[in-house]
Coordinates of C-alpha atoms and ligand atoms in Angstrom, one line a residue:
M1 CA -9.7 -44.5 -6.3
Q2 CA -13.0 -42.7 -5.7
N3 CA -14.6 -45.4 -7.8
R4 CA -13.1 -48.2 -5.8
W5 CA -14.2 -46.7 -2.6
L6 CA -17.7 -46.4 -3.7
R7 CA -17.8 -49.9 -4.9
G8 CA -16.4 -51.0 -1.5
V9 CA -19.2 -49.2 0.3
I10 CA -21.9 -50.7 -1.9
T11 CA -20.5 -54.1 -1.4
I12 CA -20.6 -53.7 2.4
V13 CA -24.1 -52.4 2.4
L14 CA -25.2 -55.4 0.3
V15 CA -23.4 -57.8 2.6
V16 CA -25.0 -56.3 5.7
L17 CA -28.5 -56.6 4.2
F18 CA -27.9 -60.2 3.2
V19 CA -26.6 -61.2 6.5
S20 CA -29.4 -59.6 8.5
T21 CA -32.0 -61.4 6.3
L22 CA -30.1 -64.6 6.9
M23 CA -30.1 -64.0 10.6
D24 CA -33.8 -63.4 10.7
L25 CA -34.4 -66.6 8.9
L26 CA -32.1 -68.5 11.3
N27 CA -33.8 -67.0 14.3
A28 CA -37.3 -67.7 13.1
P29 CA -39.0 -70.5 15.1
S30 CA -38.8 -73.7 13.1
N31 CA -42.4 -74.8 14.0
A32 CA -45.3 -73.3 15.7
L33 CA -43.6 -72.8 19.0
Q34 CA -44.6 -69.9 21.1
Q35 CA -41.8 -67.7 22.2
A36 CA -41.9 -67.1 26.0
P37 CA -39.8 -64.7 27.9
Y38 CA -37.3 -66.0 30.4
S39 CA -39.3 -64.7 33.3
S40 CA -42.4 -66.8 32.3
L41 CA -40.2 -69.8 32.2
V42 CA -38.9 -69.2 35.7
T43 CA -42.4 -68.6 37.0
A44 CA -43.6 -71.8 35.4
I45 CA -40.7 -73.8 36.9
N46 CA -41.2 -72.4 40.3
T47 CA -44.9 -73.2 40.2
R48 CA -44.0 -76.7 39.0
Q49 CA -45.9 -76.3 35.8
V50 CA -43.1 -77.5 33.5
S51 CA -43.3 -81.2 32.8
V52 CA -40.9 -81.7 30.0
A53 CA -38.0 -79.5 28.9
Q54 CA -35.4 -79.8 26.2
V55 CA -32.3 -77.7 26.6
D56 CA -30.2 -76.9 23.7
P57 CA -26.8 -75.7 24.9
A58 CA -25.7 -74.9 21.3
T59 CA -28.3 -72.3 20.7
H60 CA -29.0 -71.8 24.4
E61 CA -32.7 -72.2 23.9
V62 CA -35.0 -74.3 26.0
T63 CA -38.1 -75.8 24.5
W64 CA -40.6 -76.6 27.2
S65 CA -44.2 -77.7 27.6
S66 CA -46.6 -76.6 30.1
K67 CA -50.3 -77.4 30.3
G68 CA -50.1 -79.1 26.9
K69 CA -48.6 -76.1 25.2
Q70 CA -45.1 -75.8 23.7
Y71 CA -42.9 -72.8 24.4
Q72 CA -39.5 -71.7 23.5
T73 CA -37.3 -69.5 25.6
V74 CA -33.8 -68.2 25.0
Y75 CA -31.6 -68.2 28.1
A76 CA -28.4 -66.4 28.8
L77 CA -25.2 -68.0 27.5
G78 CA -23.5 -70.2 30.1
Y79 CA -26.6 -71.0 32.1
T80 CA -27.3 -74.4 30.8
N81 CA -26.3 -76.2 34.0
D82 CA -28.1 -73.8 36.3
L83 CA -31.2 -74.1 34.2
S84 CA -31.3 -77.8 34.0
N85 CA -30.6 -78.2 37.7
L86 CA -33.5 -75.8 38.4
L87 CA -35.8 -77.7 36.1
D88 CA -34.7 -81.0 37.6
S89 CA -35.2 -80.0 41.2
H90 CA -38.7 -78.9 40.3
G91 CA -39.8 -82.2 38.9
A92 CA -39.4 -81.5 35.2
Q93 CA -38.2 -84.2 32.9
V94 CA -35.1 -82.6 31.4
S95 CA -33.3 -83.6 28.3
I96 CA -30.2 -81.9 27.0
M97 CA -29.8 -81.9 23.3
K98 CA -26.6 -83.3 21.9
P99 CA -25.1 -80.5 19.9
S100 CA -25.7 -81.5 16.3
S101 CA -23.1 -80.2 14.0
S102 CA -25.4 -77.9 12.1
G103 CA -26.9 -76.7 15.4
V104 CA -23.4 -75.7 16.6
W105 CA -22.7 -74.1 13.3
I106 CA -25.8 -72.0 13.4
G107 CA -25.1 -71.1 17.0
I108 CA -21.6 -70.1 16.4
L109 CA -22.5 -68.3 13.2
G110 CA -25.2 -66.5 15.1
D111 CA -22.7 -65.4 17.7
L112 CA -19.9 -64.5 15.4
L113 CA -21.6 -62.9 12.5
P114 CA -22.0 -59.4 14.0
L115 CA -18.4 -59.6 15.1
A116 CA -17.3 -60.7 11.6
I117 CA -19.1 -57.8 10.1
V118 CA -17.4 -55.4 12.3
A119 CA -14.1 -57.0 11.7
G120 CA -14.8 -56.9 8.0
F121 CA -15.5 -53.2 8.2
L122 CA -12.3 -52.5 10.0
F123 CA -10.3 -54.6 7.6
F124 CA -11.8 -52.8 4.7
F125 CA -10.9 -49.4 6.1
F126 CA -7.4 -50.6 7.0
R127 CA -6.9 -51.7 3.5
Q128 CA -8.1 -48.3 2.2
S129 CA -5.7 -46.4 4.5
Q130 CA -2.9 -48.7 3.7
G131 CA -3.4 -48.3 0.0
G132 CA -4.0 -52.0 -0.7
G133 CA -2.0 -55.1 0.1
N134 CA -2.9 -57.7 2.7
R135 CA -0.7 -56.2 5.4
M136 CA -3.2 -56.5 8.2
M137 CA -3.3 -60.2 8.0
S138 CA 0.4 -60.8 7.7
F139 CA 1.8 -58.4 10.2
G140 CA 4.6 -59.9 12.1
R141 CA 5.3 -62.2 9.2
S142 CA 8.0 -61.0 6.9
Q143 CA 6.8 -59.6 3.7
A144 CA 10.0 -60.8 2.1
R145 CA 9.1 -62.3 -1.2
L146 CA 10.6 -65.4 -2.5
Q147 CA 11.3 -65.0 -6.2
P148 CA 11.7 -68.3 -8.0
D149 CA 14.7 -68.4 -10.3
T150 CA 12.5 -68.3 -13.3
Q151 CA 11.2 -64.9 -12.4
S152 CA 14.4 -63.3 -11.4
T153 CA 15.6 -62.8 -14.9
V154 CA 17.7 -59.8 -14.3
T155 CA 21.3 -60.5 -15.0
F156 CA 24.5 -58.5 -15.3
A157 CA 23.7 -57.8 -18.9
D158 CA 20.8 -55.6 -17.7
V159 CA 23.1 -53.5 -15.6
A160 CA 25.4 -51.3 -17.6
G161 CA 28.2 -48.8 -16.9
V162 CA 29.1 -50.1 -13.5
D163 CA 31.8 -52.5 -14.5
E164 CA 34.0 -52.1 -11.4
E165 CA 31.0 -52.8 -9.2
K166 CA 30.1 -55.9 -11.2
Q167 CA 33.6 -57.2 -11.0
E168 CA 33.5 -57.0 -7.2
L169 CA 30.2 -58.9 -7.2
E170 CA 31.5 -61.5 -9.5
E171 CA 33.1 -63.3 -6.7
I172 CA 29.8 -63.5 -4.8
V173 CA 28.1 -64.9 -7.8
D174 CA 30.8 -67.5 -8.2
F175 CA 30.5 -68.5 -4.6
L176 CA 26.7 -68.9 -4.8
K177 CA 27.2 -71.0 -7.9
N178 CA 29.9 -73.3 -6.7
P179 CA 30.1 -73.0 -2.9
K180 CA 32.0 -76.3 -2.7
R181 CA 35.0 -74.9 -4.5
Y182 CA 35.4 -72.2 -1.9
L183 CA 34.7 -74.4 1.1
E184 CA 37.4 -76.8 0.0
M185 CA 39.9 -74.0 -0.1
G186 CA 38.8 -72.9 3.3
A187 CA 38.0 -69.4 2.0
R188 CA 35.8 -67.1 3.9
I189 CA 33.2 -65.5 1.8
P190 CA 31.8 -62.2 3.1
K191 CA 28.4 -62.6 4.7
G192 CA 27.3 -59.1 4.0
V193 CA 27.7 -56.8 1.0
L194 CA 26.7 -53.2 1.4
L195 CA 26.0 -51.2 -1.7
F196 CA 26.4 -47.4 -1.3
G197 CA 25.3 -45.0 -3.9
A198 CA 23.0 -42.1 -4.9
P199 CA 19.4 -43.0 -5.6
G200 CA 18.8 -44.4 -9.0
T201 CA 22.4 -45.6 -9.6
G202 CA 21.2 -49.2 -9.8
K203 CA 21.8 -50.7 -6.4
T204 CA 18.6 -52.7 -6.3
L205 CA 19.1 -53.7 -9.9
L206 CA 22.6 -55.0 -9.1
A207 CA 21.4 -57.0 -6.1
R208 CA 18.8 -58.7 -8.3
A209 CA 21.3 -59.3 -11.0
V210 CA 23.6 -61.1 -8.6
A211 CA 20.7 -63.5 -7.7
G212 CA 19.8 -63.8 -11.4
E213 CA 23.4 -64.6 -12.4
A214 CA 23.8 -67.1 -9.7
G215 CA 20.3 -68.6 -10.2
V216 CA 19.5 -68.5 -6.5
P217 CA 16.4 -67.3 -4.7
F218 CA 16.2 -63.7 -3.9
Y219 CA 14.4 -62.5 -0.7
T220 CA 13.9 -58.8 -0.4
E221 CA 12.6 -56.5 2.2
S222 CA 13.1 -52.8 2.6
G223 CA 14.4 -51.3 5.8
S224 CA 11.2 -49.2 6.2
G225 CA 9.2 -52.4 5.7
F226 CA 10.6 -53.7 9.0
V227 CA 9.4 -50.8 11.0
E228 CA 6.3 -50.1 9.1
M229 CA 3.1 -50.6 11.0
F230 CA 2.9 -52.2 14.4
V231 CA 5.3 -51.6 17.1
G232 CA 7.3 -54.7 18.0
V233 CA 7.1 -56.6 14.8
G234 CA 10.3 -55.4 13.2
A235 CA 12.5 -57.8 15.2
S236 CA 10.2 -60.7 14.5
R237 CA 10.1 -59.9 10.9
V238 CA 13.8 -60.0 10.7
R239 CA 13.8 -63.4 12.5
D240 CA 11.2 -64.7 10.0
L241 CA 13.1 -63.5 7.0
F242 CA 16.2 -65.3 8.0
E243 CA 14.3 -68.4 8.9
Q244 CA 12.8 -68.5 5.4
A245 CA 16.2 -67.8 3.9
K246 CA 17.9 -70.6 5.8
K247 CA 15.5 -73.1 4.4
S248 CA 16.4 -72.2 0.8
A249 CA 20.2 -71.5 1.1
P250 CA 22.1 -70.7 -1.0
C251 CA 20.2 -67.5 -1.5
I252 CA 20.4 -63.8 -1.2
V253 CA 18.6 -61.7 1.4
F254 CA 18.4 -58.2 0.2
I255 CA 17.6 -55.3 2.6
D256 CA 16.8 -52.1 0.7
E257 CA 17.1 -48.7 2.3
L258 CA 19.2 -50.2 5.1
D259 CA 19.5 -46.8 6.8
A260 CA 15.8 -46.9 7.8
V261 CA 16.7 -49.6 10.4
G262 CA 20.4 -49.3 10.5
R263 CA 20.8 -45.8 11.8
M264 CA 23.2 -45.2 14.6
R265 CA 21.8 -46.3 17.9
G266 CA 21.4 -43.7 20.5
A267 CA 22.0 -40.9 18.1
G268 CA 20.0 -37.7 18.0
Y269 CA 18.2 -35.7 20.6
G270 CA 15.2 -36.9 22.4
G271 CA 16.1 -40.6 22.7
G272 CA 16.3 -43.2 20.1
N273 CA 13.6 -45.1 18.4
D274 CA 13.2 -48.3 20.4
E275 CA 11.5 -50.2 17.7
R276 CA 14.2 -49.5 15.2
E277 CA 16.9 -50.4 17.6
Q278 CA 15.3 -53.7 18.4
T279 CA 15.0 -54.4 14.7
L280 CA 18.6 -53.5 14.2
N281 CA 19.8 -55.6 17.1
Q282 CA 17.9 -58.6 15.7
L283 CA 19.5 -58.0 12.4
L284 CA 22.9 -58.1 14.0
V285 CA 22.0 -61.2 15.9
E286 CA 20.9 -63.0 12.8
M287 CA 23.9 -62.0 10.9
D288 CA 26.2 -63.3 13.6
G289 CA 24.0 -66.3 14.0
F290 CA 24.5 -68.1 10.7
G291 CA 27.8 -69.7 9.9
I292 CA 30.3 -68.2 7.6
N293 CA 29.7 -70.3 4.6
E294 CA 26.1 -71.3 5.1
G295 CA 25.3 -69.9 1.7
I296 CA 23.2 -67.0 2.8
I297 CA 24.5 -63.7 1.5
V298 CA 23.0 -60.6 2.9
M299 CA 23.0 -57.7 0.6
A300 CA 21.9 -54.2 1.5
A301 CA 21.6 -50.9 -0.1
T302 CA 21.7 -47.4 1.2
N303 CA 22.4 -43.8 0.0
R304 CA 23.2 -42.7 3.5
P305 CA 26.3 -44.6 4.6
D306 CA 27.2 -41.8 7.0
V307 CA 24.3 -42.5 9.3
L308 CA 24.8 -46.2 9.6
D309 CA 25.5 -47.8 12.9
P310 CA 29.1 -48.7 13.1
A311 CA 28.2 -52.1 14.4
L312 CA 26.8 -53.0 11.0
L313 CA 30.1 -52.4 9.3
R314 CA 32.2 -54.6 11.6
P315 CA 33.9 -57.7 10.3
G316 CA 31.5 -60.6 9.9
R317 CA 28.6 -58.3 9.0
F318 CA 28.6 -55.9 6.1
D319 CA 32.3 -56.2 5.7
R320 CA 32.3 -55.9 2.0
Q321 CA 31.3 -52.4 0.9
I322 CA 30.8 -51.4 -2.7
V323 CA 30.3 -47.9 -3.9
V324 CA 28.0 -47.7 -6.8
H325 CA 29.0 -44.6 -8.7
R326 CA 27.1 -42.4 -11.0
P327 CA 28.0 -43.6 -14.5
D328 CA 30.5 -41.7 -16.6
Q329 CA 30.1 -40.8 -20.2
E330 CA 31.0 -44.3 -21.5
G331 CA 28.8 -45.9 -18.9
R332 CA 25.9 -43.7 -19.7
K333 CA 26.2 -44.7 -23.4
K334 CA 26.0 -48.3 -22.4
I335 CA 23.0 -47.8 -20.1
L336 CA 21.2 -46.0 -22.9
A337 CA 22.0 -49.0 -25.1
V338 CA 20.3 -51.3 -22.6
H339 CA 17.2 -49.1 -22.3
T340 CA 16.9 -48.6 -26.1
K341 CA 17.4 -52.2 -26.9
N342 CA 13.8 -52.9 -27.7
K343 CA 13.0 -49.5 -29.1
P344 CA 13.2 -48.8 -32.9
L345 CA 15.8 -46.0 -33.3
A346 CA 16.1 -43.7 -36.3
E347 CA 19.4 -43.6 -38.0
D348 CA 20.3 -40.2 -36.8
V349 CA 20.2 -41.3 -33.1
D350 CA 23.7 -41.3 -31.7
L351 CA 23.8 -42.6 -28.1
A352 CA 27.3 -41.3 -27.6
V353 CA 26.1 -37.7 -28.2
I354 CA 23.2 -38.2 -25.8
A355 CA 25.6 -39.6 -23.2
R356 CA 27.8 -36.5 -23.6
R357 CA 24.9 -34.2 -23.1
T358 CA 23.8 -35.8 -19.8
P359 CA 26.5 -35.5 -17.2
G360 CA 25.2 -36.4 -13.7
F361 CA 22.4 -38.6 -14.9
T362 CA 22.0 -41.8 -13.0
G363 CA 20.9 -45.1 -14.5
A364 CA 17.3 -44.3 -13.4
D365 CA 17.4 -40.9 -15.1
L366 CA 18.6 -42.5 -18.3
A367 CA 15.9 -45.2 -18.2
N368 CA 13.5 -42.4 -17.7
L369 CA 14.9 -40.4 -20.6
A370 CA 14.7 -43.4 -23.0
N371 CA 11.1 -43.9 -21.9
E372 CA 10.2 -40.2 -22.4
A373 CA 11.7 -40.3 -25.8
A374 CA 9.6 -43.3 -26.7
L375 CA 6.5 -41.6 -25.4
L376 CA 7.2 -38.5 -27.5
A377 CA 7.7 -40.6 -30.6
A378 CA 4.5 -42.5 -30.0
R379 CA 2.6 -39.3 -29.5
G380 CA 4.0 -37.9 -32.7
R381 CA 2.9 -41.1 -34.4
Q382 CA 6.4 -41.7 -35.6
K383 CA 7.8 -45.0 -36.8
R384 CA 11.0 -44.6 -35.0
L385 CA 12.5 -42.7 -32.1
S386 CA 14.4 -39.7 -33.5
M387 CA 17.3 -37.7 -32.1
E388 CA 15.0 -34.8 -31.6
N389 CA 12.9 -37.0 -29.3
F390 CA 15.9 -37.8 -27.2
E391 CA 16.9 -34.2 -27.0
E392 CA 13.5 -33.1 -25.8
A393 CA 13.3 -36.0 -23.4
A394 CA 16.7 -35.0 -21.9
E395 CA 15.4 -31.5 -21.3
R396 CA 12.3 -32.8 -19.7
V397 CA 14.2 -35.1 -17.3
M398 CA 16.7 -32.3 -16.5
A399 CA 13.9 -29.8 -15.8
G400 CA 12.4 -32.2 -13.3
P401 CA 12.4 -30.4 -10.1
Q402 CA 14.7 -32.4 -8.0
K403 CA 17.1 -33.3 -10.7
K404 CA 18.0 -29.8 -11.7
S405 CA 20.5 -29.3 -8.9
R406 CA 22.4 -32.5 -9.8
V407 CA 22.8 -31.9 -13.5
L408 CA 25.4 -29.4 -14.6
S409 CA 24.8 -26.5 -16.9
E410 CA 27.6 -25.6 -19.3
F411 CA 28.8 -22.8 -17.0
E412 CA 28.7 -24.9 -13.9
K413 CA 30.6 -27.6 -15.8
R414 CA 33.4 -25.1 -16.5
V415 CA 33.5 -23.9 -12.9
V416 CA 33.6 -27.5 -11.6
A417 CA 36.2 -28.5 -14.1
F418 CA 38.6 -25.7 -12.9
H419 CA 37.7 -26.3 -9.3
E420 CA 38.6 -30.0 -9.5
G421 CA 41.5 -29.2 -11.7
G422 CA 42.8 -26.9 -8.9
H423 CA 42.7 -29.7 -6.3
T424 CA 44.4 -32.1 -8.7
L425 CA 47.1 -29.7 -9.7
V426 CA 48.0 -28.6 -6.2
G427 CA 47.9 -32.3 -5.1
L428 CA 50.3 -33.2 -7.9
M429 CA 52.7 -30.3 -7.2
V430 CA 53.1 -30.5 -3.4
A431 CA 55.5 -33.0 -2.0
H432 CA 53.1 -35.1 0.1
G433 CA 49.9 -34.9 -2.0
D434 CA 47.5 -37.8 -1.8
P435 CA 47.8 -40.1 -4.8
I436 CA 45.2 -39.2 -7.4
H437 CA 43.6 -42.2 -9.0
K438 CA 41.3 -40.2 -11.1
V439 CA 39.6 -36.9 -11.2
T440 CA 36.0 -36.4 -12.3
I441 CA 33.4 -33.7 -12.6
I442 CA 30.5 -36.1 -12.4
P443 CA 28.5 -34.8 -9.4
R444 CA 28.8 -37.0 -6.5
G445 CA 25.7 -36.6 -4.4
M446 CA 27.3 -38.3 -1.5
A447 CA 30.9 -38.1 -2.2
M448 CA 32.0 -41.2 -0.4
G449 CA 35.4 -40.2 0.8
Y450 CA 34.2 -37.0 2.4
T451 CA 31.3 -38.3 4.4
M452 CA 33.1 -41.3 5.8
P453 CA 35.6 -40.2 8.3
V454 CA 38.7 -42.3 8.7
P455 CA 38.1 -44.5 11.7
E456 CA 40.2 -43.6 14.7
E457 CA 42.1 -46.8 14.8
D458 CA 43.1 -46.6 11.2
R459 CA 44.8 -43.2 11.6
Y460 CA 48.4 -43.6 10.9
L461 CA 51.2 -41.3 11.7
I462 CA 51.1 -38.1 9.8
T463 CA 53.5 -35.3 9.8
K464 CA 52.9 -31.6 9.9
E465 CA 54.1 -31.2 6.3
Q466 CA 51.7 -33.7 5.2
I467 CA 48.8 -32.0 6.9
L468 CA 49.8 -28.7 5.4
D469 CA 49.9 -30.3 1.9
K470 CA 46.5 -31.7 2.4
V471 CA 45.2 -28.4 3.5
A472 CA 46.7 -26.7 0.4
M473 CA 45.2 -29.3 -1.8
S474 CA 41.7 -28.9 -0.4
L475 CA 42.0 -25.2 -0.8
G476 CA 43.2 -25.6 -4.4
G477 CA 39.6 -25.8 -5.7
R478 CA 38.6 -22.4 -4.3
A479 CA 42.0 -20.9 -5.4
A480 CA 41.5 -22.1 -9.0
E481 CA 38.0 -20.5 -9.1
A482 CA 39.4 -17.2 -7.8
I483 CA 42.2 -17.2 -10.3
V484 CA 40.3 -18.3 -13.4
F485 CA 36.9 -16.6 -12.9
G486 CA 37.8 -13.8 -10.6
E487 CA 34.9 -14.8 -8.5
I488 CA 34.2 -17.7 -6.1
S489 CA 31.4 -20.1 -5.8
T490 CA 29.6 -22.0 -3.0
G491 CA 31.0 -25.2 -4.3
A492 CA 34.0 -25.1 -2.0
S493 CA 32.2 -25.1 1.3
D494 CA 32.9 -28.7 2.0
D495 CA 36.6 -28.2 1.2
L496 CA 36.8 -25.2 3.5
E497 CA 35.2 -27.0 6.4
K498 CA 37.5 -29.9 5.9
S499 CA 40.7 -27.8 5.7
T500 CA 39.7 -25.7 8.7
S501 CA 39.0 -28.7 10.8
M502 CA 42.3 -30.3 9.8
V503 CA 44.2 -27.2 10.9
R504 CA 42.2 -26.9 14.1
Q505 CA 43.0 -30.5 14.9
M506 CA 46.6 -29.9 14.0
I507 CA 46.8 -27.1 16.6
T508 CA 44.5 -28.4 19.4
E509 CA 45.1 -32.1 19.3
Y510 CA 48.6 -32.6 17.9
G511 CA 50.2 -29.5 19.3
M512 CA 51.8 -28.5 16.0
S513 CA 51.6 -24.8 16.3
E514 CA 54.7 -22.7 17.1
E515 CA 52.9 -20.1 19.1
L516 CA 50.7 -22.4 21.1
G517 CA 53.3 -25.1 21.6
P518 CA 53.1 -28.8 22.0
M519 CA 50.0 -28.9 24.1
T520 CA 46.5 -30.2 23.6
Y521 CA 43.5 -27.9 24.0
G522 CA 40.2 -29.2 25.1
S523 CA 39.5 -32.8 26.1
R524 CA 37.6 -35.3 24.3
Q525 CA 34.1 -36.0 25.5
D526 CA 32.2 -39.2 25.0
Q527 CA 29.6 -39.2 22.4
V528 CA 26.4 -38.5 24.1
F529 CA 23.8 -36.9 22.0
L530 CA 25.5 -36.1 18.8
G531 CA 26.0 -39.6 17.5
R532 CA 29.4 -40.0 16.1
D533 CA 30.5 -36.4 16.5
L534 CA 33.0 -36.0 19.1
M535 CA 32.6 -32.9 21.1
R536 CA 35.6 -31.3 22.7
A537 CA 35.0 -29.8 26.1
R538 CA 36.7 -26.4 26.5
N539 CA 39.3 -26.3 29.2
Y540 CA 41.1 -23.1 28.2
S541 CA 40.5 -19.4 28.6
E542 CA 38.9 -17.0 26.1
E543 CA 42.3 -15.6 25.5
V544 CA 43.7 -18.9 24.4
A545 CA 40.6 -19.5 22.3
S546 CA 41.2 -16.3 20.4
K547 CA 44.9 -17.3 19.9
I548 CA 43.8 -20.6 18.5
D549 CA 41.4 -18.9 16.1
Q550 CA 44.2 -16.6 15.0
A551 CA 46.6 -19.4 14.5
I552 CA 44.1 -21.4 12.5
R553 CA 43.4 -18.4 10.3
H554 CA 47.1 -17.7 9.8
I555 CA 47.8 -21.3 8.7
V556 CA 44.8 -21.5 6.4
M557 CA 45.6 -18.2 4.7
Q558 CA 49.2 -19.3 4.2
Q559 CA 48.1 -22.5 2.5
Y560 CA 45.6 -20.7 0.4
E561 CA 48.3 -18.4 -0.9
R562 CA 50.5 -21.3 -1.5
A563 CA 47.8 -23.1 -3.5
K564 CA 47.2 -20.0 -5.6
N565 CA 50.9 -19.6 -6.3
I566 CA 51.2 -23.1 -7.5
L567 CA 48.2 -22.6 -9.8
V568 CA 49.4 -19.3 -11.2
Q569 CA 52.8 -20.9 -11.9
H570 CA 51.3 -23.8 -13.7
R571 CA 48.4 -22.1 -15.4
T572 CA 48.8 -23.9 -18.7
T573 CA 48.6 -27.3 -17.0
L574 CA 45.5 -26.2 -15.1
N575 CA 43.9 -25.1 -18.3
Q576 CA 44.7 -28.4 -20.0
I577 CA 43.3 -30.5 -17.1
A578 CA 40.1 -28.4 -17.0
M579 CA 39.7 -28.7 -20.8
G580 CA 40.2 -32.5 -20.5
L581 CA 37.6 -32.7 -17.8
I582 CA 35.1 -30.6 -19.7
D583 CA 35.6 -32.9 -22.7
K584 CA 35.8 -36.3 -21.0
E585 CA 34.5 -35.7 -17.5
T586 CA 36.9 -38.2 -16.0
L587 CA 40.7 -38.3 -16.3
S588 CA 42.7 -41.2 -15.1
S589 CA 46.1 -40.9 -13.4
E590 CA 47.9 -41.8 -16.6
E591 CA 46.0 -39.1 -18.5
L592 CA 46.9 -36.6 -15.8
R593 CA 50.5 -37.6 -15.9
S594 CA 50.7 -37.1 -19.6
I595 CA 49.1 -33.7 -19.4
V596 CA 51.6 -32.6 -16.7
Q597 CA 54.5 -34.0 -18.7
A598 CA 53.4 -32.2 -21.9
T599 CA 53.0 -28.8 -20.2
T600 CA 55.9 -28.6 -17.8
Ligands
ADP701 P1 18.7 -47.6 -6.7 O1 18.3 -48.9 -6.0 O2 20.2 -47.4 -6.7 O3 18.0 -46.4 -6.2 P2 17.5 -48.9 -8.9 O4 18.3 -50.2 -9.0 O5 16.2 -49.0 -8.3 O6 18.3 -47.8 -8.2 O7 17.4 -48.4 -10.4 C1 16.2 -47.9 -10.9 C2 16.1 -48.2 -12.4 O8 17.0 -47.4 -13.1 C3 16.3 -49.6 -12.7 O9 15.2 -50.4 -12.7 C4 16.9 -49.5 -14.1 O10 15.8 -49.5 -15.1 C5 17.6 -48.2 -14.2 N1 19.0 -48.3 -13.9 C6 19.7 -47.8 -12.9 N2 21.0 -48.1 -13.0 C7 21.1 -48.8 -14.1 C8 22.3 -49.4 -14.8 N3 23.5 -49.3 -14.3 N4 22.0 -50.0 -16.0 C9 20.8 -50.1 -16.5 N5 19.7 -49.6 -15.9 C10 19.9 -48.9 -14.8
MG702 MG1 16.7 -49.1 -4.7
ZN703 ZN1 36.5 -29.0 -3.9

């Protein structure tokens, strides 16, 4: 970096020297003309001493003769007419030079060179501060890059361990390959596909693979790219991107980090970000603008689905949402296989063992791990990557500062297994438990179901019994920790918040408390500052407030005790579920059912 900077400075100094020499040369009188100041010229004209004058508007120089001598004078730009009139009216014979092309060139060059140098300087420093790239010249134009089919060689084979996600994308690929078949059936293909998932789970990779599989062009732009540099270009960039895309449909437009532009409008204190909102609006306009089956599929990725503007998720926009999960053990093994494909492995390397040792690793972590192992092997001048290399590499990746919190230690794994087992078992034992598809102890950085509240319209009728069962189930995690370990962890804070707010709603909104009766407390206020959070204005007394708090506590405690009782009664089942989780990380509903049947 330092070096490049120095080189840049030297280059500029050289250029300046060269240019100034050149300009001297250009300005040098071409023959033995004598330079005369403008004032002498005027005096000479006024005293009618000028007989012949030749005005050159290109260089704004006048060559004139007086008393047999030749002079040259530079006059101010734009005075050609005035000067020739003056000469004319004082009896001089005036001729105006036809601008010869080289003359114009030299004139313009003379005028513009200093400007160009200044601009060059500015440009240079811009590049420096931007860290390279030709952004200055292309601002306003989309930086989306068109990748020819030959270059986008990523296919589904390169993305491992996300089979469900791939299956969902299969349809999109098929449509891009044979749009006709779908058009004939009158099918409506989603315009927008949104990929949710923790960083490094392979969202970008999946989007590329869809383009690669279908063999269509892939335009990509990141959300932050839209709002990057100059105010007011985001919207035009979006327009530009879609213009390009329309020309080469069928194709995929991929917007990475959608949350950078797609945050809720009007959310947060201190007003919104106008630039971002305009960009978002333009994006919505474009997405509504093209027809349903025009062959453009907009894909986007984000790890913050909770902050997205609801307008983005409406039908006709990103109406297909795919959660990209962290890989499970089997998935991790497959990802490791992808990333060790071109690496010579020693015989003792067992990818399954490495996969078991790396719960919580994302695809990116595993790619990193494989690379670290290769580096270690190379440093040790080995012929092949050994198991030892992988083990050391795993430790390195785990010890990485930000990753530590996501990867479970053996003890944490046990706590989480019993915690999740507690939820599951209570859920299975109560009458109205949510159906459990699977249970897993793979850390979910952004546990989808929790952060996405059920939209108001979708709320179906729900009875008091059902709410209480849900509360018991969400307290089951904490209850299990208390029973098994005799101490409790911070892992349950989300559950506690959820159950408390369920009970509060039950009392204040649905009037389901015996003491407080069928009344609502507080009225709903429109969302003003807090984005999606609804605030309830208080319209009841302190006394009632404390009664509400008491009622909430009473119900929560009741359900906590109930959850504990269930777990104590079915302790063997709880143990079996937890052991299964520690061993396999994920249990399907069938596996759960067989555990329950075997132990009760
Ligand atoms: P995201 O966009 O979700 O943050 P990326 O798609 O950029 O993650 O993934 C980063 C890298 O991690 C990829 O280039 C790839 O090498 C690796 N990777 C991630 N997920 C997978 C996967 N499922 N299979 C194979 N490699 C993966
Ligand atoms: Mg990405
Ligand atoms: Zn929990």
